[in-house]
Coordinates of C-alpha atoms and ligand atoms in Angstrom, one line a residue:
M7 CA 28.4 -4.1 -76.6
K8 CA 27.5 -2.9 -73.0
L9 CA 30.2 -0.6 -72.4
S10 CA 29.4 2.5 -74.8
Q11 CA 31.1 4.9 -76.7
N12 CA 29.1 7.9 -74.4
L13 CA 30.5 5.7 -71.0
L14 CA 34.2 5.6 -73.0
N15 CA 34.1 9.6 -73.3
S16 CA 32.8 10.0 -69.6
L17 CA 35.6 8.0 -68.3
V18 CA 38.4 9.8 -70.5
E19 CA 36.6 12.8 -69.0
I20 CA 36.9 11.8 -65.5
T21 CA 40.6 10.7 -65.6
S22 CA 41.1 14.4 -67.4
S23 CA 40.1 15.7 -64.5
S24 CA 41.4 13.8 -62.1
A25 CA 44.7 14.3 -63.8
I26 CA 44.1 17.9 -63.8
A27 CA 43.3 18.0 -60.1
C28 CA 46.6 16.8 -59.4
Y29 CA 48.5 20.0 -61.4
P30 CA 48.8 22.3 -58.2
F31 CA 50.9 19.4 -56.7
I32 CA 53.0 18.6 -59.5
G33 CA 56.9 19.0 -58.1
K34 CA 55.5 19.9 -54.4
N35 CA 56.7 17.0 -52.8
E36 CA 53.1 16.3 -51.6
K37 CA 52.0 13.0 -52.7
I38 CA 49.2 12.4 -50.5
L39 CA 47.8 15.8 -51.4
A40 CA 48.1 14.8 -55.0
D41 CA 46.5 11.5 -54.2
K42 CA 43.6 12.8 -52.6
A43 CA 43.3 15.5 -54.8
A44 CA 42.9 13.1 -58.0
T45 CA 40.7 10.7 -55.9
D46 CA 37.9 13.1 -54.5
T47 CA 37.9 14.2 -58.2
M48 CA 37.5 10.8 -59.7
R49 CA 34.6 9.9 -57.1
H50 CA 32.9 12.9 -57.2
Q51 CA 32.8 11.9 -60.9
L52 CA 32.4 8.5 -61.2
N53 CA 29.2 9.1 -58.9
R54 CA 27.5 10.9 -61.9
L55 CA 27.7 8.2 -64.1
N56 CA 24.8 6.1 -65.2
I57 CA 26.2 2.9 -64.1
K58 CA 25.9 0.8 -60.7
G59 CA 29.2 0.3 -59.8
K60 CA 31.5 -1.2 -57.6
V61 CA 35.2 -0.4 -57.0
V62 CA 37.1 -3.8 -57.6
I63 CA 40.5 -2.4 -57.4
G64 CA 41.0 0.4 -55.2
E65 CA 42.7 2.8 -52.9
G66 CA 42.5 -0.3 -50.4
E67 CA 39.9 -1.5 -47.5
L68 CA 37.1 0.4 -46.0
D69 CA 39.2 0.9 -42.8
E70 CA 42.5 2.1 -44.7
A71 CA 40.8 4.1 -47.2
P72 CA 38.2 6.8 -47.1
M73 CA 37.0 6.6 -50.4
L74 CA 37.5 4.9 -53.6
Y75 CA 37.9 1.4 -51.3
I76 CA 37.6 -2.2 -52.4
G77 CA 33.5 -2.8 -52.5
E78 CA 32.7 1.0 -52.9
E79 CA 29.2 1.4 -54.9
L80 CA 29.9 4.1 -57.3
G81 CA 27.5 5.5 -59.9
N82 CA 24.1 6.6 -60.1
G83 CA 22.5 2.9 -59.5
K84 CA 20.8 3.1 -63.1
G85 CA 22.9 2.0 -65.9
P86 CA 25.1 -1.2 -66.4
E87 CA 26.6 -3.2 -63.8
I88 CA 30.2 -2.7 -63.9
D89 CA 33.6 -3.5 -62.4
I90 CA 35.6 -0.7 -61.9
A91 CA 39.5 -0.5 -61.5
V92 CA 41.0 3.0 -59.7
D93 CA 44.1 4.1 -59.7
P94 CA 43.5 8.0 -59.2
V95 CA 47.3 8.7 -59.4
E96 CA 49.8 5.9 -60.8
G97 CA 53.2 7.6 -59.4
T98 CA 52.3 9.7 -56.9
N99 CA 56.4 10.3 -56.2
F100 CA 56.6 11.8 -59.7
V101 CA 53.7 13.8 -59.0
A102 CA 55.3 14.9 -56.1
K103 CA 58.6 15.2 -57.8
N104 CA 58.0 16.4 -61.0
L105 CA 59.1 13.3 -62.9
P106 CA 58.1 11.9 -65.9
G107 CA 55.4 8.9 -65.7
S108 CA 52.1 9.6 -63.5
M109 CA 49.0 9.6 -64.9
S110 CA 45.8 9.0 -63.7
V111 CA 44.1 5.6 -64.5
L112 CA 40.5 3.7 -64.7
A113 CA 39.7 0.4 -66.0
I114 CA 36.6 -0.9 -66.0
A115 CA 34.5 -4.5 -67.4
E116 CA 31.3 -5.6 -67.0
K117 CA 30.3 -6.8 -63.4
G118 CA 32.3 -10.4 -62.3
N119 CA 34.8 -9.8 -65.2
L120 CA 37.6 -8.3 -63.4
L121 CA 39.9 -10.0 -61.1
N122 CA 39.8 -8.8 -57.5
A123 CA 43.5 -8.1 -56.2
P124 CA 44.5 -8.1 -53.1
E125 CA 47.0 -5.2 -51.8
T126 CA 50.0 -7.1 -52.4
Y127 CA 52.6 -8.1 -54.8
M128 CA 52.6 -10.2 -58.1
D129 CA 55.2 -11.5 -60.3
K130 CA 54.1 -10.5 -63.8
I131 CA 55.4 -10.9 -67.4
A132 CA 54.2 -9.4 -70.6
T133 CA 54.7 -9.1 -74.1
G134 CA 53.9 -7.9 -77.4
S135 CA 50.7 -9.2 -79.5
H136 CA 53.6 -10.4 -82.2
I137 CA 54.5 -13.2 -79.7
P138 CA 52.4 -16.5 -79.4
K139 CA 50.4 -17.0 -76.5
G140 CA 52.4 -19.6 -73.8
S141 CA 55.7 -18.6 -75.5
L142 CA 57.0 -17.2 -72.7
D143 CA 56.0 -17.8 -68.8
I144 CA 56.8 -16.6 -65.2
D145 CA 57.5 -20.4 -64.4
F146 CA 60.6 -20.5 -67.0
T147 CA 64.0 -19.0 -66.2
V148 CA 65.3 -15.5 -67.5
E149 CA 67.2 -17.7 -70.0
Q150 CA 64.8 -19.8 -71.0
N151 CA 62.2 -17.0 -72.0
I152 CA 65.1 -14.7 -73.5
K153 CA 65.9 -17.9 -75.7
N154 CA 62.2 -18.4 -76.5
Y155 CA 61.7 -14.5 -77.5
C156 CA 64.9 -14.3 -79.6
E157 CA 63.5 -18.0 -81.2
I158 CA 60.5 -16.3 -82.3
T159 CA 61.6 -12.4 -83.2
K160 CA 64.9 -13.7 -84.7
K161 CA 66.5 -10.9 -82.7
K162 CA 69.7 -11.2 -80.8
N163 CA 70.1 -11.2 -76.9
S164 CA 72.0 -7.7 -77.4
E165 CA 68.5 -6.4 -79.7
V166 CA 66.1 -7.3 -76.8
T167 CA 64.9 -4.8 -74.1
V168 CA 63.8 -5.8 -71.1
C169 CA 61.6 -3.5 -68.8
I170 CA 62.1 -3.9 -65.0
L171 CA 61.3 -2.0 -61.5
N172 CA 64.8 -1.1 -60.4
R173 CA 64.5 -2.5 -57.2
P174 CA 66.6 -4.9 -54.9
R175 CA 64.3 -7.9 -54.9
H176 CA 65.2 -8.2 -58.9
K177 CA 68.7 -8.4 -57.9
K178 CA 69.0 -12.1 -59.4
I179 CA 66.8 -11.3 -62.9
I180 CA 69.0 -8.4 -63.3
N181 CA 72.3 -9.9 -63.0
E182 CA 70.7 -12.6 -65.5
L183 CA 70.2 -10.1 -67.8
N184 CA 73.3 -8.8 -67.8
R185 CA 75.0 -12.0 -68.0
L186 CA 72.9 -13.0 -71.1
K187 CA 73.7 -9.4 -72.7
V188 CA 69.9 -8.6 -72.9
N189 CA 69.1 -4.4 -72.3
I190 CA 67.4 -3.3 -69.4
K191 CA 65.4 -0.7 -69.2
F192 CA 64.8 0.5 -65.3
I193 CA 61.8 2.3 -63.7
T194 CA 61.7 3.4 -60.6
D195 CA 58.0 3.3 -59.9
G196 CA 54.3 3.3 -62.5
D197 CA 55.0 -0.4 -63.5
V198 CA 51.4 0.0 -65.1
S199 CA 53.2 1.9 -68.2
G200 CA 56.1 -0.1 -68.1
A201 CA 53.7 -3.5 -68.7
I202 CA 51.9 -1.3 -71.4
L203 CA 55.2 -0.4 -73.3
V204 CA 55.2 -3.8 -74.4
A205 CA 52.3 -3.1 -76.9
D206 CA 53.8 -0.8 -79.6
E207 CA 57.6 -1.8 -80.6
K208 CA 57.9 2.1 -80.9
F209 CA 58.3 1.8 -77.3
N210 CA 61.3 -0.4 -77.8
V211 CA 60.7 -2.8 -75.2
D212 CA 60.2 -6.4 -75.6
I213 CA 59.5 -8.0 -72.6
F214 CA 58.4 -6.7 -69.2
M215 CA 58.8 -9.0 -66.3
G216 CA 59.2 -8.7 -62.8
I217 CA 57.6 -8.0 -59.1
G218 CA 55.4 -5.0 -58.9
G219 CA 51.9 -4.4 -57.2
G220 CA 49.3 -6.9 -57.7
P221 CA 46.3 -3.8 -58.5
E222 CA 48.4 -2.2 -60.9
G223 CA 48.8 -5.9 -62.5
V224 CA 45.4 -5.8 -63.1
I225 CA 45.0 -2.6 -64.3
A226 CA 47.6 -3.5 -67.0
A227 CA 46.4 -6.2 -67.9
A228 CA 43.1 -4.5 -68.8
A229 CA 44.6 -2.5 -71.2
L230 CA 47.1 -5.3 -72.6
D231 CA 43.9 -7.8 -73.2
V232 CA 42.2 -5.3 -75.6
L233 CA 45.5 -4.9 -77.4
N234 CA 45.9 -8.6 -77.8
C235 CA 49.1 -8.6 -76.0
N236 CA 50.3 -11.6 -73.3
F237 CA 50.4 -11.1 -69.6
Q238 CA 50.5 -13.5 -66.9
G239 CA 50.7 -12.6 -63.1
R240 CA 51.0 -14.4 -59.9
F241 CA 50.4 -12.9 -56.3
L242 CA 53.1 -12.8 -53.4
F243 CA 52.2 -13.1 -49.9
S244 CA 54.4 -12.4 -47.2
T245 CA 52.1 -11.9 -44.0
K246 CA 49.4 -13.4 -42.7
E247 CA 47.4 -10.5 -42.7
D248 CA 47.6 -10.4 -47.0
I249 CA 46.8 -14.1 -47.0
N250 CA 43.9 -13.7 -44.8
R251 CA 42.7 -10.5 -47.4
A252 CA 43.2 -12.7 -49.9
K253 CA 40.7 -15.4 -49.3
K254 CA 38.4 -13.0 -47.8
M255 CA 38.4 -11.5 -52.0
G256 CA 37.7 -15.0 -52.8
I257 CA 41.2 -16.2 -53.5
E258 CA 41.7 -19.7 -52.8
D259 CA 44.5 -20.9 -54.5
L260 CA 47.2 -18.5 -53.2
N261 CA 49.8 -19.8 -56.1
K262 CA 47.7 -19.7 -59.0
K263 CA 49.2 -18.6 -62.3
Y264 CA 46.9 -16.3 -63.7
E265 CA 46.5 -16.0 -67.2
I266 CA 45.4 -12.4 -68.8
N267 CA 41.7 -14.2 -69.7
E268 CA 41.2 -15.0 -66.5
I269 CA 42.2 -11.7 -65.0
V270 CA 39.7 -9.6 -67.7
K271 CA 36.9 -11.3 -69.2
G272 CA 34.7 -10.2 -72.0
E273 CA 34.7 -6.4 -72.8
S274 CA 36.5 -3.6 -71.0
I275 CA 37.9 0.1 -71.3
F276 CA 41.0 1.2 -70.0
C277 CA 41.9 5.1 -69.8
A278 CA 45.2 6.6 -68.8
T279 CA 45.5 10.8 -68.5
G280 CA 49.3 11.8 -68.3
I281 CA 50.0 14.0 -65.3
T282 CA 53.3 14.6 -65.9
S283 CA 54.7 13.2 -69.4
C284 CA 55.9 9.8 -70.5
E285 CA 56.6 7.8 -73.6
L286 CA 52.9 6.8 -73.8
M287 CA 51.6 10.4 -73.4
N288 CA 52.1 14.0 -72.7
G289 CA 51.5 15.6 -69.6
I290 CA 48.9 18.5 -68.4
L291 CA 49.9 21.2 -70.5
K292 CA 48.4 24.7 -69.2
K293 CA 47.8 27.1 -72.5
N294 CA 46.5 30.4 -71.6
D295 CA 42.6 29.7 -70.1
K296 CA 42.8 25.8 -70.9
F297 CA 44.4 22.4 -69.8
V298 CA 45.4 20.4 -72.6
T299 CA 45.3 17.0 -71.4
E300 CA 46.2 13.4 -73.2
T301 CA 44.5 10.4 -72.4
I302 CA 45.2 6.5 -74.1
V303 CA 42.3 4.1 -74.4
T304 CA 41.8 0.8 -75.5
H305 CA 38.0 -0.4 -76.1
N306 CA 37.2 -3.0 -78.8
K307 CA 40.0 -2.4 -81.2
P308 CA 43.8 -3.4 -80.8
I309 CA 44.9 -0.3 -80.6
L310 CA 46.4 2.5 -78.3
Q311 CA 44.3 5.8 -79.2
L312 CA 45.2 8.7 -78.1
V313 CA 42.5 11.4 -77.1
K314 CA 43.6 14.8 -76.9
K315 CA 41.4 17.3 -74.5
E316 CA 41.2 20.9 -73.8
T317 CA 39.8 21.9 -70.7
Y318 CA 38.7 25.6 -69.5
I319 CA 40.5 26.5 -66.3
T320 CA 37.6 27.2 -63.6
Ligands
LIG428 C1 54.7 -0.7 -58.6 C2 54.4 0.6 -59.3 C3 53.7 1.4 -58.4 O1 54.5 0.5 -56.5 O2 53.8 -1.4 -59.1 C4 55.4 -0.6 -57.0 O3 53.4 0.4 -60.4 C5 55.4 -1.6 -56.4 O4 55.8 -1.6 -55.0 O5 53.9 3.2 -58.8 P1 57.2 -0.6 -54.5 O6 57.4 0.6 -54.6 O7 57.1 -1.8 -52.9 O8 58.3 -2.1 -55.1 C6 54.3 1.6 -57.1 O9 55.9 2.1 -57.1 C7 53.7 2.5 -55.9 O10 52.4 2.3 -56.0

């Protein structure tokens, strides 16, 4: 095992610190400042790790992001070679408006084991570990996917809940789900956590589907892979620049459907610290002279671990 428990502990500290760095901006309508605070903190701390790391999913390319850009090298260069996916604030709107669902996220794998995703959209579908691989597919119709899901789980349509980003581009899917009498859980942002909700039946989400960010898709896949869940994604490109950028990243087949084991290979670690609360974890709590943070972690075992941490306010 190359990714040690020590490394995992350090990552939990890092996402906790970057989440705490956002705390002053919760409800301040300053999403750029919140993102900057978290990004600065995450970068500073990642650079102290004993790794030879490289950002494969980041805040953009060098010319558009001053730090944690794709290709940026991180760590002190003394440890294992690691691919890093960062999302210092997933759900900047949630922080700005003090709404549930913002979190600070990191995922890592050994070098070459995380898909380099361009900043473009991705069509996604995810289900829990109780569904055999290949039963649902982004290329099936909504009706077929629901039918297959119901056959496997012996549920009626009216007992199935689909989580989807509330966007005009999903009008056709939503109409179809309504026609089929399937329940919908709408999310306004934050489709990393939306996808992860399929991992445990206590979250009452059967299927996650729809189009969201490509980088967010890779990050969610890292968590779902360890949990033996299903995830499929296909990038969608709307401009020539998008296509050129993807080609520069080594993506040749622009229409490729990625299975989860092509997005994340081998061992990986995912951690996400809540900034504001959601179903997955509580947000940051300020208690006397300490911050209390909750972080969900996946590594090695197919369980969503919850790590609670107290950090003295300095
Ligand atoms: C999602 C969501 C993100 O972007 O990927 C979404 O997870 C997709 O983009 O939190 P649109 O907002 O353009 O639909 C976010 O909402 C913001 O990065």
